[in-house]
Coordinates of N, CA and C in Angstrom, one line a residue:
I1 N -0.7 43.4 27.3 CA -0.6 44.8 27.5 C -1.2 45.5 26.1
Y2 N -2.0 46.3 26.3 CA -2.5 46.9 25.2 C -1.8 48.4 24.9
E3 N -1.5 48.7 23.5 CA -0.9 49.9 23.3 C -1.6 50.8 22.2
G4 N -1.4 51.9 22.0 CA -2.0 52.7 21.1 C -2.8 53.8 21.5
P5 N -3.6 54.6 21.0 CA -4.3 55.7 21.5 C -5.6 55.4 22.3
L6 N -6.0 54.2 22.2 CA -7.0 53.7 23.2 C -6.5 52.8 24.4
S7 N -5.4 52.7 24.4 CA -4.7 51.9 25.7 C -5.2 52.8 26.9
A8 N -5.0 51.9 27.9 CA -5.3 52.5 29.3 C -4.5 53.8 29.7
G9 N -3.3 53.8 29.3 CA -2.4 54.8 29.6 C -2.7 56.0 28.7
E10 N -2.9 56.0 27.6 CA -3.3 57.0 26.8 C -4.6 57.7 27.2
L11 N -5.6 56.8 27.4 CA -6.8 57.3 27.8 C -6.8 58.1 29.1
T12 N -6.0 57.5 30.1 CA -5.9 58.1 31.3 C -5.2 59.5 31.2
R13 N -4.1 59.4 30.5 CA -3.5 60.8 30.3 C -4.3 61.8 29.8
F14 N -5.1 61.5 28.6 CA -6.1 62.5 28.1 C -7.1 62.9 29.0
Y15 N -7.8 62.0 29.7 CA -9.1 62.3 30.5 C -8.7 62.9 31.9
S16 N -7.5 62.5 32.3 CA -7.1 63.0 33.7 C -6.7 64.5 33.5
A17 N -6.5 65.1 32.4 CA -6.1 66.5 32.2 C -7.5 67.4 32.0
L18 N -8.7 66.7 31.9 CA -9.8 67.6 31.7 C -10.2 68.4 32.9
R19 N -10.7 69.5 32.7 CA -11.3 70.3 33.8 C -12.6 69.7 34.4
A20 N -13.3 69.2 33.6 CA -14.7 68.5 34.0 C -14.6 67.1 33.2
P21 N -14.9 66.0 34.0 CA -14.8 64.7 33.5 C -15.9 64.5 32.3
L22 N -15.5 63.5 31.4 CA -16.3 63.2 30.3 C -17.8 62.8 30.8
R23 N -18.9 63.2 30.5 CA -20.2 62.7 30.9 C -20.9 62.4 29.6
L24 N -21.3 61.0 29.6 CA -22.2 60.4 28.6 C -23.6 60.9 28.7
T25 N -24.1 61.5 27.6 CA -25.5 62.1 27.7 C -26.5 61.3 27.0
R26 N -25.9 60.3 26.2 CA -26.7 59.4 25.3 C -26.0 58.2 25.0
I27 N -26.6 57.0 25.2 CA -26.0 55.7 24.8 C -27.1 54.9 23.9
D28 N -26.9 54.6 22.7 CA -27.9 53.9 21.9 C -27.2 52.8 21.3
P29 N -27.5 51.5 21.7 CA -26.8 50.4 20.9 C -27.3 50.4 19.4
I30 N -26.4 50.1 18.6 CA -26.6 50.0 17.0 C -26.6 48.6 16.9
N31 N -25.8 47.9 17.4 CA -25.7 46.3 17.3 C -24.8 45.7 18.3
D32 N -24.5 44.4 18.3 CA -23.7 43.9 19.3 C -22.4 44.5 19.6
D33 N -21.9 45.0 18.6 CA -20.5 45.5 18.8 C -20.3 47.0 18.5
T34 N -21.5 47.8 18.4 CA -21.5 49.3 18.1 C -22.4 50.0 18.9
V35 N -22.1 51.1 19.3 CA -23.1 52.0 20.1 C -22.8 53.5 19.7
F36 N -23.8 54.2 19.7 CA -23.9 55.6 19.4 C -23.9 56.2 20.7
V37 N -23.0 57.3 20.9 CA -22.9 57.9 22.2 C -23.1 59.4 22.1
G38 N -23.5 60.1 22.9 CA -23.5 61.6 23.1 C -22.7 61.9 24.2
Y39 N -21.9 62.9 24.2 CA -21.0 63.1 25.5 C -20.6 64.7 25.6
Q40 N -20.2 64.9 26.7 CA -19.8 66.4 26.9 C -18.6 66.4 28.0
F41 N -17.6 67.2 28.0 CA -16.6 67.3 28.8 C -16.0 68.8 28.6
V42 N -15.2 69.3 29.6 CA -14.5 70.6 29.6 C -13.0 70.2 29.5
S43 N -12.4 70.8 28.4 CA -11.2 70.4 28.1 C -10.1 71.1 29.2
A44 N -8.8 70.8 29.1 CA -7.8 71.5 30.0 C -7.7 72.8 29.8
D45 N -8.0 73.4 28.6 CA -8.1 74.9 28.3 C -9.4 75.5 28.5
N46 N -10.3 74.8 29.3 CA -11.6 75.3 29.8 C -12.7 75.6 28.5
R47 N -12.4 74.6 27.4 CA -13.4 74.6 26.4 C -14.4 73.6 26.5
L48 N -15.7 73.9 26.5 CA -16.9 73.0 26.4 C -16.9 72.1 25.2
C49 N -17.0 70.9 25.3 CA -17.0 70.1 24.2 C -18.4 69.2 24.2
T50 N -19.2 69.3 23.2 CA -20.3 68.5 23.2 C -20.3 67.9 21.8
G51 N -20.4 66.6 21.9 CA -20.3 65.8 20.7 C -21.1 64.4 20.7
T52 N -20.8 63.8 19.4 CA -21.4 62.4 19.4 C -20.4 61.7 18.7
A53 N -20.4 60.3 18.8 CA -19.5 59.4 18.2 C -20.1 57.8 18.1
R54 N -19.5 57.4 17.3 CA -19.9 55.9 17.0 C -18.7 55.1 17.6
V55 N -19.0 54.2 18.5 CA -18.0 53.5 19.2 C -18.0 52.0 18.9
E56 N -16.9 51.4 18.3 CA -16.8 49.9 18.0 C -16.3 49.2 19.2
T57 N -16.8 48.2 19.7 CA -16.2 47.5 20.6 C -15.8 46.0 20.2
I58 N -15.1 45.2 20.9 CA -14.6 43.9 20.6 C -14.5 43.3 21.9
Q59 N -14.9 42.0 22.0 CA -14.8 41.0 23.1 C -13.4 40.3 23.1
R60 N -12.7 40.4 24.3 CA -11.5 39.8 24.4 C -11.2 39.4 25.9
D61 N -10.9 38.1 25.9 CA -10.7 37.5 27.3 C -11.8 37.9 28.3
G62 N -12.9 37.8 27.8 CA -14.1 38.1 28.7 C -14.5 39.5 29.0
E63 N -13.8 40.4 28.4 CA -14.0 41.9 28.7 C -14.6 42.4 27.4
T64 N -15.2 43.6 27.5 CA -15.6 44.4 26.3 C -14.6 45.6 26.2
L65 N -13.9 45.6 25.2 CA -12.9 46.7 25.1 C -13.3 47.7 23.8
V66 N -12.8 48.8 23.9 CA -13.2 49.8 22.8 C -12.0 49.5 21.8
Q67 N -12.7 49.2 20.4 CA -11.8 49.0 19.3 C -11.6 50.2 18.5
G68 N -12.5 51.2 18.4 CA -12.4 52.2 17.6 C -13.5 53.3 18.1
I69 N -13.1 54.6 17.8 CA -14.1 55.8 18.0 C -14.1 56.6 17.0
R70 N -15.3 56.8 16.4 CA -15.2 57.6 15.3 C -16.3 58.9 15.8
A71 N -15.6 60.1 15.9 CA -16.2 61.2 16.3 C -17.2 61.7 15.1
L72 N -18.5 61.9 15.3 CA -19.4 62.3 14.3 C -19.6 63.8 14.2
N73 N -19.5 64.4 15.2 CA -19.6 66.0 15.3 C -18.9 66.4 16.8
G74 N -18.7 67.6 16.9 CA -18.3 68.2 18.2 C -16.8 68.0 18.1
C75 N -16.2 67.8 19.3 CA -14.7 67.8 19.4 C -14.2 66.4 19.2

């Protein structure tokens, strides 16, 4: 079981409260373990968020998991 801010439970809690779901608007691989993403969502308080992030991944037990997310701009 994984714990922390990127665990399934925490991600589910945050994203299930959104008024409009997260939509990826851009996905650009940087290397085997890193992708640059653009995204949009509408928060629970009806605020539109448009941003970009650098997402680090890790391979574990045959699955690709998010290891870290660094927001570059936006929310």
